[in-house]
PDB file of N, CA and C in Angstrom:
ATOM      1  N   GLN A   1       0.761  -1.179   0.036  1.00 89.00           N
ATOM      2  CA  GLN A   1       0.010  -0.041   0.084  1.00 89.00           C
ATOM      3  C   GLN A   1       0.781   1.176  -0.190  1.00 89.00           C
ATOM      4  N   VAL A   2       0.189   2.354  -0.598  1.00 94.00           N
ATOM      5  CA  VAL A   2       1.032   3.587  -0.642  1.00 94.00           C
ATOM      6  C   VAL A   2       0.198   4.626  -0.114  1.00 94.00           C
ATOM      7  N   GLN A   3       0.466   5.635   0.764  1.00 96.00           N
ATOM      8  CA  GLN A   3      -0.216   6.569   1.221  1.00 96.00           C
ATOM      9  C   GLN A   3       0.202   8.069   0.726  1.00 96.00           C
ATOM     10  N   LEU A   4      -0.711   8.739   0.276  1.00 97.00           N
ATOM     11  CA  LEU A   4      -0.192  10.283  -0.232  1.00 97.00           C
ATOM     12  C   LEU A   4      -1.005  11.142   0.714  1.00 97.00           C
ATOM     13  N   VAL A   5      -0.401  12.378   0.924  1.00 96.00           N
ATOM     14  CA  VAL A   5      -0.890  13.192   1.698  1.00 96.00           C
ATOM     15  C   VAL A   5      -0.540  14.882   1.287  1.00 96.00           C
ATOM     16  N   GLU A   6      -1.546  15.396   0.614  1.00 96.00           N
ATOM     17  CA  GLU A   6      -1.201  16.743  -0.067  1.00 96.00           C
ATOM     18  C   GLU A   6      -1.120  17.597   1.083  1.00 96.00           C
ATOM     19  N   SER A   7      -0.506  18.944   0.604  1.00 96.00           N
ATOM     20  CA  SER A   7      -0.888  19.993   1.474  1.00 96.00           C
ATOM     21  C   SER A   7      -0.476  21.295   0.689  1.00 96.00           C
ATOM     22  N   GLY A   8      -0.475  22.703   0.784  1.00 97.00           N
ATOM     23  CA  GLY A   8      -0.305  23.794   0.447  1.00 97.00           C
ATOM     24  C   GLY A   8      -1.009  24.075  -0.407  1.00 97.00           C
ATOM     25  N   GLY A   9      -2.586  23.858  -0.457  1.00 97.00           N
ATOM     26  CA  GLY A   9      -3.497  24.895  -1.242  1.00 97.00           C
ATOM     27  C   GLY A   9      -4.101  25.679  -0.334  1.00 97.00           C
ATOM     28  N   ASP A  10      -4.483  27.038  -0.993  1.00 96.00           N
ATOM     29  CA  ASP A  10      -4.709  28.090  -0.479  1.00 96.00           C
ATOM     30  C   ASP A  10      -5.575  29.126  -1.307  1.00 96.00           C
ATOM     31  N   LEU A  11      -6.264  30.188  -0.716  1.00 98.00           N
ATOM     32  CA  LEU A  11      -6.667  31.211  -1.778  1.00 98.00           C
ATOM     33  C   LEU A  11      -5.428  32.247  -2.000  1.00 98.00           C
ATOM     34  N   VAL A  12      -5.407  32.526  -3.357  1.00 98.00           N
ATOM     35  CA  VAL A  12      -4.348  33.347  -3.574  1.00 98.00           C
ATOM     36  C   VAL A  12      -5.083  34.104  -4.799  1.00 98.00           C
ATOM     37  N   GLN A  13      -4.408  35.276  -5.025  1.00 97.00           N
ATOM     38  CA  GLN A  13      -4.846  36.325  -5.891  1.00 97.00           C
ATOM     39  C   GLN A  13      -4.254  36.042  -7.450  1.00 97.00           C
ATOM     40  N   PRO A  14      -5.235  36.328  -8.305  1.00 97.00           N
ATOM     41  CA  PRO A  14      -4.453  36.328  -9.584  1.00 97.00           C
ATOM     42  C   PRO A  14      -2.966  36.562  -9.856  1.00 97.00           C
ATOM     43  N   GLY A  15      -2.327  36.201 -10.730  1.00 97.00           N
ATOM     44  CA  GLY A  15      -0.959  36.236 -10.754  1.00 97.00           C
ATOM     45  C   GLY A  15       0.121  35.828  -9.613  1.00 97.00           C
ATOM     46  N   GLY A  16      -0.595  35.395  -8.408  1.00 98.00           N
ATOM     47  CA  GLY A  16       0.085  34.527  -7.411  1.00 98.00           C
ATOM     48  C   GLY A  16       0.651  33.432  -7.507  1.00 98.00           C
ATOM     49  N   SER A  17       1.269  32.784  -6.574  1.00 98.00           N
ATOM     50  CA  SER A  17       2.156  31.675  -6.754  1.00 98.00           C
ATOM     51  C   SER A  17       1.611  30.757  -5.331  1.00 98.00           C
ATOM     52  N   LEU A  18       1.837  29.317  -5.537  1.00 97.00           N
ATOM     53  CA  LEU A  18       1.691  28.341  -4.632  1.00 97.00           C
ATOM     54  C   LEU A  18       2.774  27.255  -4.716  1.00 97.00           C
ATOM     55  N   THR A  19       2.909  26.600  -3.896  1.00 98.00           N
ATOM     56  CA  THR A  19       3.734  25.235  -3.930  1.00 98.00           C
ATOM     57  C   THR A  19       2.930  24.036  -2.773  1.00 98.00           C
ATOM     58  N   LEU A  20       2.538  23.056  -4.040  1.00 98.00           N
ATOM     59  CA  LEU A  20       1.854  22.071  -3.469  1.00 98.00           C
ATOM     60  C   LEU A  20       2.886  20.910  -3.229  1.00 98.00           C
ATOM     61  N   SER A  21       2.663  20.314  -1.775  1.00 98.00           N
ATOM     62  CA  SER A  21       3.641  18.986  -1.585  1.00 98.00           C
ATOM     63  C   SER A  21       2.804  17.864  -1.596  1.00 98.00           C
ATOM     64  N   CYS A  22       3.348  16.745  -2.035  1.00 97.00           N
ATOM     65  CA  CYS A  22       2.777  15.510  -1.743  1.00 97.00           C
ATOM     66  C   CYS A  22       3.765  14.361  -0.907  1.00 97.00           C
ATOM     67  N   ALA A  23       3.204  14.135   0.062  1.00 97.00           N
ATOM     68  CA  ALA A  23       4.401  13.405   1.010  1.00 97.00           C
ATOM     69  C   ALA A  23       3.690  11.885   0.671  1.00 97.00           C
ATOM     70  N   ALA A  24       4.724  10.802   0.368  1.00 95.00           N
ATOM     71  CA  ALA A  24       4.230   9.669   0.120  1.00 95.00           C
ATOM     72  C   ALA A  24       4.868   8.651   1.037  1.00 95.00           C
ATOM     73  N   SER A  25       4.167   7.769   1.323  1.00 94.00           N
ATOM     74  CA  SER A  25       4.589   6.981   2.536  1.00 94.00           C
ATOM     75  C   SER A  25       4.095   5.325   2.163  1.00 94.00           C
ATOM     76  N   GLY A  26       4.632   4.143   2.529  1.00 92.00           N
ATOM     77  CA  GLY A  26       4.405   2.930   2.479  1.00 92.00           C
ATOM     78  C   GLY A  26       5.277   2.162   1.333  1.00 92.00           C
ATOM     79  N   ASN A  27       4.867   1.260   0.608  1.00 88.00           N
ATOM     80  CA  ASN A  27       5.939   0.705  -0.420  1.00 88.00           C
ATOM     81  C   ASN A  27       5.858   1.478  -1.631  1.00 88.00           C
ATOM     82  N   LEU A  28       6.944   2.157  -1.167  1.00 88.00           N
ATOM     83  CA  LEU A  28       7.334   2.947  -2.495  1.00 88.00           C
ATOM     84  C   LEU A  28       8.036   2.656  -3.427  1.00 88.00           C
ATOM     85  N   SER A  29       8.824   1.193  -3.456  1.00 88.00           N
ATOM     86  CA  SER A  29       9.774   0.462  -4.366  1.00 88.00           C
ATOM     87  C   SER A  29       8.532   0.275  -5.431  1.00 88.00           C
ATOM     88  N   VAL A  30       7.506   0.052  -5.471  1.00 88.00           N
ATOM     89  CA  VAL A  30       6.546  -0.220  -6.467  1.00 88.00           C
ATOM     90  C   VAL A  30       6.113   1.165  -7.751  1.00 88.00           C
ATOM     91  N   ILE A  31       6.403   2.071  -7.089  1.00 91.00           N
ATOM     92  CA  ILE A  31       5.852   3.403  -7.721  1.00 91.00           C
ATOM     93  C   ILE A  31       6.948   3.689  -9.134  1.00 91.00           C
ATOM     94  N   THR A  32       6.015   4.081 -10.277  1.00 92.00           N
ATOM     95  CA  THR A  32       6.962   4.213 -11.213  1.00 92.00           C
ATOM     96  C   THR A  32       6.798   5.620 -11.468  1.00 92.00           C
ATOM     97  N   THR A  33       5.831   6.545 -11.561  1.00 94.00           N
ATOM     98  CA  THR A  33       5.441   7.625 -11.929  1.00 94.00           C
ATOM     99  C   THR A  33       4.384   8.397 -10.914  1.00 94.00           C
ATOM    100  N   MET A  34       4.857   9.471 -10.589  1.00 96.00           N
ATOM    101  CA  MET A  34       3.812  10.234  -9.747  1.00 96.00           C
ATOM    102  C   MET A  34       3.507  11.724 -10.487  1.00 96.00           C
ATOM    103  N   GLY A  35       2.505  12.296 -10.009  1.00 97.00           N
ATOM    104  CA  GLY A  35       1.931  13.455 -10.807  1.00 97.00           C
ATOM    105  C   GLY A  35       0.801  13.962 -10.091  1.00 97.00           C
ATOM    106  N   TRP A  36       0.391  15.384 -10.507  1.00 98.00           N
ATOM    107  CA  TRP A  36      -0.958  15.843  -9.927  1.00 98.00           C
ATOM    108  C   TRP A  36      -2.050  15.873 -11.172  1.00 98.00           C
ATOM    109  N   TYR A  37      -3.176  15.772 -10.584  1.00 98.00           N
ATOM    110  CA  TYR A  37      -4.401  16.035 -11.307  1.00 98.00           C
ATOM    111  C   TYR A  37      -5.046  17.070 -10.545  1.00 98.00           C
ATOM    112  N   ARG A  38      -5.995  17.819 -11.358  1.00 98.00           N
ATOM    113  CA  ARG A  38      -7.083  18.729 -10.540  1.00 98.00           C
ATOM    114  C   ARG A  38      -8.588  18.511 -11.379  1.00 98.00           C
ATOM    115  N   GLN A  39      -9.261  19.010 -10.274  1.00 98.00           N
ATOM    116  CA  GLN A  39     -10.836  19.026 -10.788  1.00 98.00           C
ATOM    117  C   GLN A  39     -11.349  20.353 -10.547  1.00 98.00           C
ATOM    118  N   PRO A  40     -11.587  21.043 -11.591  1.00 96.00           N
ATOM    119  CA  PRO A  40     -12.251  22.397 -11.131  1.00 96.00           C
ATOM    120  C   PRO A  40     -13.708  22.270 -10.977  1.00 96.00           C
ATOM    121  N   PRO A  41     -14.198  23.087 -10.310  1.00 92.00           N
ATOM    122  CA  PRO A  41     -15.551  22.993 -10.033  1.00 92.00           C
ATOM    123  C   PRO A  41     -16.732  22.646 -11.305  1.00 92.00           C
ATOM    124  N   GLY A  42     -17.473  21.779 -11.171  1.00 93.00           N
ATOM    125  CA  GLY A  42     -18.456  21.340 -12.133  1.00 93.00           C
ATOM    126  C   GLY A  42     -17.848  20.478 -13.577  1.00 93.00           C
ATOM    127  N   ASN A  43     -16.342  20.173 -13.426  1.00 94.00           N
ATOM    128  CA  ASN A  43     -15.609  19.720 -14.267  1.00 94.00           C
ATOM    129  C   ASN A  43     -15.167  18.270 -14.098  1.00 94.00           C
ATOM    130  N   GLN A  44     -14.532  17.679 -15.072  1.00 96.00           N
ATOM    131  CA  GLN A  44     -13.830  16.401 -14.626  1.00 96.00           C
ATOM    132  C   GLN A  44     -12.386  16.613 -14.499  1.00 96.00           C
ATOM    133  N   ARG A  45     -11.807  15.544 -14.053  1.00 96.00           N
ATOM    134  CA  ARG A  45     -10.672  15.564 -13.294  1.00 96.00           C
ATOM    135  C   ARG A  45      -9.666  15.735 -14.486  1.00 96.00           C
ATOM    136  N   GLU A  46      -8.635  16.338 -14.343  1.00 97.00           N
ATOM    137  CA  GLU A  46      -7.736  16.372 -15.722  1.00 97.00           C
ATOM    138  C   GLU A  46      -6.309  16.429 -15.068  1.00 97.00           C
ATOM    139  N   LEU A  47      -5.239  15.463 -15.995  1.00 98.00           N
ATOM    140  CA  LEU A  47      -4.000  15.475 -15.649  1.00 98.00           C
ATOM    141  C   LEU A  47      -3.349  16.670 -15.874  1.00 98.00           C
ATOM    142  N   VAL A  48      -2.602  17.098 -14.814  1.00 98.00           N
ATOM    143  CA  VAL A  48      -1.672  18.510 -14.788  1.00 98.00           C
ATOM    144  C   VAL A  48      -0.440  18.382 -15.267  1.00 98.00           C
ATOM    145  N   ALA A  49       0.438  17.432 -14.503  1.00 98.00           N
ATOM    146  CA  ALA A  49       1.813  17.134 -14.507  1.00 98.00           C
ATOM    147  C   ALA A  49       2.302  15.814 -14.133  1.00 98.00           C
ATOM    148  N   THR A  50       3.425  15.268 -14.576  1.00 98.00           N
ATOM    149  CA  THR A  50       3.680  13.939 -14.050  1.00 98.00           C
ATOM    150  C   THR A  50       5.168  14.103 -14.094  1.00 98.00           C
ATOM    151  N   ILE A  51       5.819  13.127 -13.405  1.00 97.00           N
ATOM    152  CA  ILE A  51       7.445  12.873 -13.158  1.00 97.00           C
ATOM    153  C   ILE A  51       7.723  11.462 -12.943  1.00 97.00           C
ATOM    154  N   SER A  52       8.440  11.022 -13.922  1.00 93.00           N
ATOM    155  CA  SER A  52       8.882   9.592 -13.766  1.00 93.00           C
ATOM    156  C   SER A  52      10.070   9.465 -12.797  1.00 93.00           C
ATOM    157  N   ARG A  53      10.517   8.178 -12.465  1.00 89.00           N
ATOM    158  CA  ARG A  53      11.228   7.952 -11.364  1.00 89.00           C
ATOM    159  C   ARG A  53      12.811   8.414 -11.823  1.00 89.00           C
ATOM    160  N   ARG A  54      12.803   8.505 -13.160  1.00 90.00           N
ATOM    161  CA  ARG A  54      13.823   9.136 -13.722  1.00 90.00           C
ATOM    162  C   ARG A  54      14.229  10.454 -13.898  1.00 90.00           C
ATOM    163  N   GLY A  55      12.974  11.397 -13.521  1.00 92.00           N
ATOM    164  CA  GLY A  55      12.813  12.941 -13.459  1.00 92.00           C
ATOM    165  C   GLY A  55      12.205  13.404 -14.702  1.00 92.00           C
ATOM    166  N   THR A  56      11.659  12.347 -15.575  1.00 96.00           N
ATOM    167  CA  THR A  56      11.052  12.985 -17.006  1.00 96.00           C
ATOM    168  C   THR A  56       9.786  13.456 -16.580  1.00 96.00           C
ATOM    169  N   THR A  57       9.569  14.937 -17.015  1.00 97.00           N
ATOM    170  CA  THR A  57       8.425  15.442 -16.859  1.00 97.00           C
ATOM    171  C   THR A  57       7.412  15.679 -18.155  1.00 97.00           C
ATOM    172  N   ALA A  58       6.179  15.958 -17.826  1.00 98.00           N
ATOM    173  CA  ALA A  58       5.134  16.284 -18.835  1.00 98.00           C
ATOM    174  C   ALA A  58       3.905  17.086 -18.384  1.00 98.00           C
ATOM    175  N   TYR A  59       3.505  18.208 -19.041  1.00 98.00           N
ATOM    176  CA  TYR A  59       2.523  19.008 -18.539  1.00 98.00           C
ATOM    177  C   TYR A  59       1.171  19.091 -19.409  1.00 98.00           C
ATOM    178  N   LEU A  60       0.265  19.597 -18.857  1.00 97.00           N
ATOM    179  CA  LEU A  60      -0.931  19.999 -19.658  1.00 97.00           C
ATOM    180  C   LEU A  60      -0.544  21.220 -20.194  1.00 97.00           C
ATOM    181  N   ASP A  61      -1.051  21.373 -21.367  1.00 97.00           N
ATOM    182  CA  ASP A  61      -0.560  22.585 -22.224  1.00 97.00           C
ATOM    183  C   ASP A  61      -0.934  23.814 -21.401  1.00 97.00           C
ATOM    184  N   SER A  62      -2.071  23.934 -21.011  1.00 96.00           N
ATOM    185  CA  SER A  62      -2.451  25.376 -20.263  1.00 96.00           C
ATOM    186  C   SER A  62      -1.337  25.473 -19.320  1.00 96.00           C
ATOM    187  N   VAL A  63      -0.781  24.723 -18.624  1.00 97.00           N
ATOM    188  CA  VAL A  63       0.015  25.169 -17.405  1.00 97.00           C
ATOM    189  C   VAL A  63       1.671  25.253 -17.659  1.00 97.00           C
ATOM    190  N   LYS A  64       2.150  24.608 -19.100  1.00 97.00           N
ATOM    191  CA  LYS A  64       3.424  24.685 -19.619  1.00 97.00           C
ATOM    192  C   LYS A  64       3.926  26.329 -19.300  1.00 97.00           C
ATOM    193  N   GLY A  65       5.257  26.187 -18.570  1.00 97.00           N
ATOM    194  CA  GLY A  65       5.710  27.470 -18.494  1.00 97.00           C
ATOM    195  C   GLY A  65       5.333  28.263 -16.994  1.00 97.00           C
ATOM    196  N   ARG A  66       4.177  27.754 -16.640  1.00 98.00           N
ATOM    197  CA  ARG A  66       3.792  28.444 -15.272  1.00 98.00           C
ATOM    198  C   ARG A  66       3.997  27.323 -14.139  1.00 98.00           C
ATOM    199  N   PHE A  67       3.633  26.267 -14.218  1.00 98.00           N
ATOM    200  CA  PHE A  67       3.772  25.042 -13.380  1.00 98.00           C
ATOM    201  C   PHE A  67       5.122  24.204 -13.358  1.00 98.00           C
ATOM    202  N   THR A  68       5.637  23.815 -12.336  1.00 98.00           N
ATOM    203  CA  THR A  68       6.792  22.882 -12.215  1.00 98.00           C
ATOM    204  C   THR A  68       6.724  21.813 -11.453  1.00 98.00           C
ATOM    205  N   ILE A  69       6.716  20.566 -11.848  1.00 98.00           N
ATOM    206  CA  ILE A  69       6.768  19.534 -10.761  1.00 98.00           C
ATOM    207  C   ILE A  69       8.193  18.986 -10.739  1.00 98.00           C
ATOM    208  N   SER A  70       8.396  18.615  -9.617  1.00 97.00           N
ATOM    209  CA  SER A  70       9.647  18.256  -8.996  1.00 97.00           C
ATOM    210  C   SER A  70       9.415  17.075  -7.908  1.00 97.00           C
ATOM    211  N   ARG A  71      10.538  16.364  -7.692  1.00 93.00           N
ATOM    212  CA  ARG A  71      10.457  15.384  -6.830  1.00 93.00           C
ATOM    213  C   ARG A  71      11.816  15.373  -5.766  1.00 93.00           C
ATOM    214  N   ASP A  72      11.688  14.996  -4.685  1.00 91.00           N
ATOM    215  CA  ASP A  72      12.716  14.934  -3.692  1.00 91.00           C
ATOM    216  C   ASP A  72      12.702  13.336  -3.220  1.00 91.00           C
ATOM    217  N   ASN A  73      13.513  12.610  -3.843  1.00 86.00           N
ATOM    218  CA  ASN A  73      13.451  11.201  -3.336  1.00 86.00           C
ATOM    219  C   ASN A  73      13.831  10.974  -1.941  1.00 86.00           C
ATOM    220  N   ALA A  74      14.816  11.917  -1.316  1.00 89.00           N
ATOM    221  CA  ALA A  74      15.250  11.600  -0.401  1.00 89.00           C
ATOM    222  C   ALA A  74      14.105  11.706   0.875  1.00 89.00           C
ATOM    223  N   LYS A  75      13.127  12.659   0.572  1.00 91.00           N
ATOM    224  CA  LYS A  75      12.113  12.966   1.340  1.00 91.00           C
ATOM    225  C   LYS A  75      10.791  12.313   0.879  1.00 91.00           C
ATOM    226  N   ASN A  76      10.808  11.667  -0.028  1.00 91.00           N
ATOM    227  CA  ASN A  76       9.638  10.983  -0.787  1.00 91.00           C
ATOM    228  C   ASN A  76       8.482  11.836  -0.990  1.00 91.00           C
ATOM    229  N   THR A  77       8.738  12.881  -1.363  1.00 94.00           N
ATOM    230  CA  THR A  77       8.019  13.979  -1.705  1.00 94.00           C
ATOM    231  C   THR A  77       7.967  14.680  -3.032  1.00 94.00           C
ATOM    232  N   VAL A  78       6.769  14.781  -3.682  1.00 97.00           N
ATOM    233  CA  VAL A  78       6.765  15.480  -4.904  1.00 97.00           C
ATOM    234  C   VAL A  78       6.006  16.849  -4.820  1.00 97.00           C
ATOM    235  N   TYR A  79       6.404  17.832  -5.577  1.00 98.00           N
ATOM    236  CA  TYR A  79       6.227  19.002  -5.295  1.00 98.00           C
ATOM    237  C   TYR A  79       5.520  19.621  -6.711  1.00 98.00           C
ATOM    238  N   LEU A  80       4.385  20.665  -6.539  1.00 98.00           N
ATOM    239  CA  LEU A  80       3.957  21.002  -7.677  1.00 98.00           C
ATOM    240  C   LEU A  80       4.002  22.855  -7.538  1.00 98.00           C
ATOM    241  N   GLN A  81       4.892  23.411  -8.084  1.00 98.00           N
ATOM    242  CA  GLN A  81       5.172  24.873  -8.051  1.00 98.00           C
ATOM    243  C   GLN A  81       4.191  25.526  -9.225  1.00 98.00           C
ATOM    244  N   LEU A  82       3.484  26.505  -8.475  1.00 98.00           N
ATOM    245  CA  LEU A  82       2.339  26.995  -9.450  1.00 98.00           C
ATOM    246  C   LEU A  82       2.619  28.446  -9.375  1.00 98.00           C
ATOM    247  N   ASN A  83       2.889  28.894 -10.700  1.00 98.00           N
ATOM    248  CA  ASN A  83       3.092  30.532 -10.761  1.00 98.00           C
ATOM    249  C   ASN A  83       2.267  30.928 -11.777  1.00 98.00           C
ATOM    250  N   GLY A  84       2.044  32.325 -11.859  1.00 97.00           N
ATOM    251  CA  GLY A  84       1.049  32.923 -12.765  1.00 97.00           C
ATOM    252  C   GLY A  84      -0.496  32.577 -12.722  1.00 97.00           C
ATOM    253  N   LEU A  85      -0.636  31.998 -11.365  1.00 98.00           N
ATOM    254  CA  LEU A  85      -2.006  31.657 -11.702  1.00 98.00           C
ATOM    255  C   LEU A  85      -3.363  32.364 -12.009  1.00 98.00           C
ATOM    256  N   ASN A  86      -4.170  31.962 -12.586  1.00 97.00           N
ATOM    257  CA  ASN A  86      -5.701  32.687 -12.825  1.00 97.00           C
ATOM    258  C   ASN A  86      -6.826  31.892 -12.355  1.00 97.00           C
ATOM    259  N   PRO A  87      -7.530  32.546 -12.351  1.00 96.00           N
ATOM    260  CA  PRO A  87      -9.143  31.805 -11.963  1.00 96.00           C
ATOM    261  C   PRO A  87      -9.335  30.501 -12.739  1.00 96.00           C
ATOM    262  N   GLU A  88      -8.969  30.199 -13.498  1.00 96.00           N
ATOM    263  CA  GLU A  88      -9.136  29.028 -14.294  1.00 96.00           C
ATOM    264  C   GLU A  88      -8.291  27.895 -13.528  1.00 96.00           C
ATOM    265  N   ASP A  89      -7.299  28.285 -12.810  1.00 97.00           N
ATOM    266  CA  ASP A  89      -6.701  27.220 -12.167  1.00 97.00           C
ATOM    267  C   ASP A  89      -7.096  26.780 -10.726  1.00 97.00           C
ATOM    268  N   THR A  90      -8.486  27.595 -10.543  1.00 98.00           N
ATOM    269  CA  THR A  90      -9.191  27.013  -9.162  1.00 98.00           C
ATOM    270  C   THR A  90      -9.519  25.699  -9.617  1.00 98.00           C
ATOM    271  N   ALA A  91      -9.289  24.817  -8.484  1.00 98.00           N
ATOM    272  CA  ALA A  91      -9.669  23.375  -8.668  1.00 98.00           C
ATOM    273  C   ALA A  91      -9.229  22.561  -7.221  1.00 98.00           C
ATOM    274  N   VAL A  92      -9.840  21.238  -7.234  1.00 98.00           N
ATOM    275  CA  VAL A  92      -8.810  20.544  -6.145  1.00 98.00           C
ATOM    276  C   VAL A  92      -7.839  19.688  -6.828  1.00 98.00           C
ATOM    277  N   TYR A  93      -6.642  20.163  -5.957  1.00 98.00           N
ATOM    278  CA  TYR A  93      -5.486  19.358  -6.942  1.00 98.00           C
ATOM    279  C   TYR A  93      -5.414  18.090  -6.019  1.00 98.00           C
ATOM    280  N   TYR A  94      -4.936  16.738  -6.727  1.00 98.00           N
ATOM    281  CA  TYR A  94      -5.003  15.588  -6.217  1.00 98.00           C
ATOM    282  C   TYR A  94      -3.533  15.015  -6.590  1.00 98.00           C
ATOM    283  N   CYS A  95      -2.781  14.575  -5.592  1.00 98.00           N
ATOM    284  CA  CYS A  95      -1.634  13.486  -5.822  1.00 98.00           C
ATOM    285  C   CYS A  95      -2.033  12.289  -6.361  1.00 98.00           C
ATOM    286  N   ILE A  96      -1.321  11.774  -7.480  1.00 97.00           N
ATOM    287  CA  ILE A  96      -1.471  10.417  -7.681  1.00 97.00           C
ATOM    288  C   ILE A  96      -0.001   9.661  -8.090  1.00 97.00           C
ATOM    289  N   ALA A  97       0.245   8.390  -7.608  1.00 96.00           N
ATOM    290  CA  ALA A  97       1.455   7.736  -7.625  1.00 96.00           C
ATOM    291  C   ALA A  97       0.949   6.189  -8.464  1.00 96.00           C
ATOM    292  N   ARG A  98       1.646   5.968  -9.331  1.00 94.00           N
ATOM    293  CA  ARG A  98       1.108   5.004 -10.354  1.00 94.00           C
ATOM    294  C   ARG A  98       2.366   3.673 -10.125  1.00 94.00           C
ATOM    295  N   SER A  99       1.719   2.392  -9.869  1.00 93.00           N
ATOM    296  CA  SER A  99       2.724   1.418 -10.152  1.00 93.00           C
ATOM    297  C   SER A  99       2.268   0.845 -11.321  1.00 93.00           C
ATOM    298  N   LEU A 100       2.749  -0.340 -11.607  1.00 92.00           N
ATOM    299  CA  LEU A 100       2.366  -1.211 -12.754  1.00 92.00           C
ATOM    300  C   LEU A 100       0.713  -1.884 -12.535  1.00 92.00           C
ATOM    301  N   VAL A 101       0.190  -1.830 -11.488  1.00 93.00           N
ATOM    302  CA  VAL A 101      -1.066  -2.504 -11.756  1.00 93.00           C
ATOM    303  C   VAL A 101      -2.144  -1.582 -11.254  1.00 93.00           C
ATOM    304  N   ARG A 102      -1.484  -0.421 -10.449  1.00 95.00           N
ATOM    305  CA  ARG A 102      -2.915   0.534  -9.810  1.00 95.00           C
ATOM    306  C   ARG A 102      -2.211   1.856  -9.813  1.00 95.00           C
ATOM    307  N   ALA A 103      -3.327   2.792  -9.171  1.00 96.00           N
ATOM    308  CA  ALA A 103      -3.005   3.959  -9.138  1.00 96.00           C
ATOM    309  C   ALA A 103      -3.381   4.411  -7.559  1.00 96.00           C
ATOM    310  N   TYR A 104      -2.502   5.284  -6.956  1.00 96.00           N
ATOM    311  CA  TYR A 104      -2.916   5.377  -5.730  1.00 96.00           C
ATOM    312  C   TYR A 104      -3.341   7.116  -5.550  1.00 96.00           C
ATOM    313  N   TRP A 105      -4.090   7.608  -4.572  1.00 97.00           N
ATOM    314  CA  TRP A 105      -4.596   8.797  -4.877  1.00 97.00           C
ATOM    315  C   TRP A 105      -4.495   9.640  -3.469  1.00 97.00           C
ATOM    316  N   GLY A 106      -4.091  10.809  -3.460  1.00 97.00           N
ATOM    317  CA  GLY A 106      -4.220  11.775  -2.203  1.00 97.00           C
ATOM    318  C   GLY A 106      -5.941  11.968  -1.795  1.00 97.00           C
ATOM    319  N   GLN A 107      -6.066  12.759  -0.807  1.00 96.00           N
ATOM    320  CA  GLN A 107      -7.383  13.327  -0.451  1.00 96.00           C
ATOM    321  C   GLN A 107      -7.711  14.502  -1.371  1.00 96.00           C
ATOM    322  N   GLY A 108      -6.724  15.176  -1.680  1.00 96.00           N
ATOM    323  CA  GLY A 108      -6.745  16.483  -2.537  1.00 96.00           C
ATOM    324  C   GLY A 108      -6.706  17.698  -1.708  1.00 96.00           C
ATOM    325  N   THR A 109      -6.234  18.615  -2.142  1.00 97.00           N
ATOM    326  CA  THR A 109      -5.939  20.383  -1.539  1.00 97.00           C
ATOM    327  C   THR A 109      -6.465  21.026  -2.396  1.00 97.00           C
ATOM    328  N   GLN A 110      -7.278  22.236  -1.857  1.00 98.00           N
ATOM    329  CA  GLN A 110      -8.266  23.160  -2.763  1.00 98.00           C
ATOM    330  C   GLN A 110      -6.971  24.401  -3.193  1.00 98.00           C
ATOM    331  N   VAL A 111      -7.188  24.744  -4.097  1.00 98.00           N
ATOM    332  CA  VAL A 111      -6.614  25.931  -4.651  1.00 98.00           C
ATOM    333  C   VAL A 111      -7.759  26.779  -5.357  1.00 98.00           C
ATOM    334  N   THR A 112      -7.709  28.322  -4.795  1.00 98.00           N
ATOM    335  CA  THR A 112      -8.677  28.879  -5.254  1.00 98.00           C
ATOM    336  C   THR A 112      -8.030  30.339  -5.679  1.00 98.00           C
ATOM    337  N   VAL A 113      -8.270  30.632  -6.890  1.00 98.00           N
ATOM    338  CA  VAL A 113      -7.497  32.017  -7.400  1.00 98.00           C
ATOM    339  C   VAL A 113      -8.656  32.870  -7.508  1.00 98.00           C
ATOM    340  N   SER A 114      -8.679  33.924  -6.826  1.00 96.00           N
ATOM    341  CA  SER A 114      -9.754  35.060  -6.724  1.00 96.00           C
ATOM    342  C   SER A 114      -9.123  36.447  -6.151  1.00 96.00           C
ATOM    343  N   SER A 115      -9.566  37.241  -6.500  1.00 94.00           N
ATOM    344  CA  SER A 115      -9.465  38.752  -6.185  1.00 94.00           C
ATOM    345  C   SER A 115     -10.424  39.014  -5.065  1.00 94.00           C
TER     346      SER A 115
END
């Protein structure tokens, strides 16, 4: 089993920044890729960013150049740096960890972008 705990969500003004953290614990040797999804109000969950065990990253087009995913293997933590936030980024952000057979999800952290 793998447990994921997100933190860092907050209310921020347009143009502001946040750093989300996802602390992982449990049988981490089975994890290949970690990432972040988000679910805006009234919309489906969408993949925001992923990072492989080797550090290869991928991003949703609308966040490229504004968001950065990184991982600290020593701390078993994945981060999502959010810059240049706009109201369309308002969503619950979920951390995900994938093994070869299943996905593990965190409980989510709320990011609200509003003036």
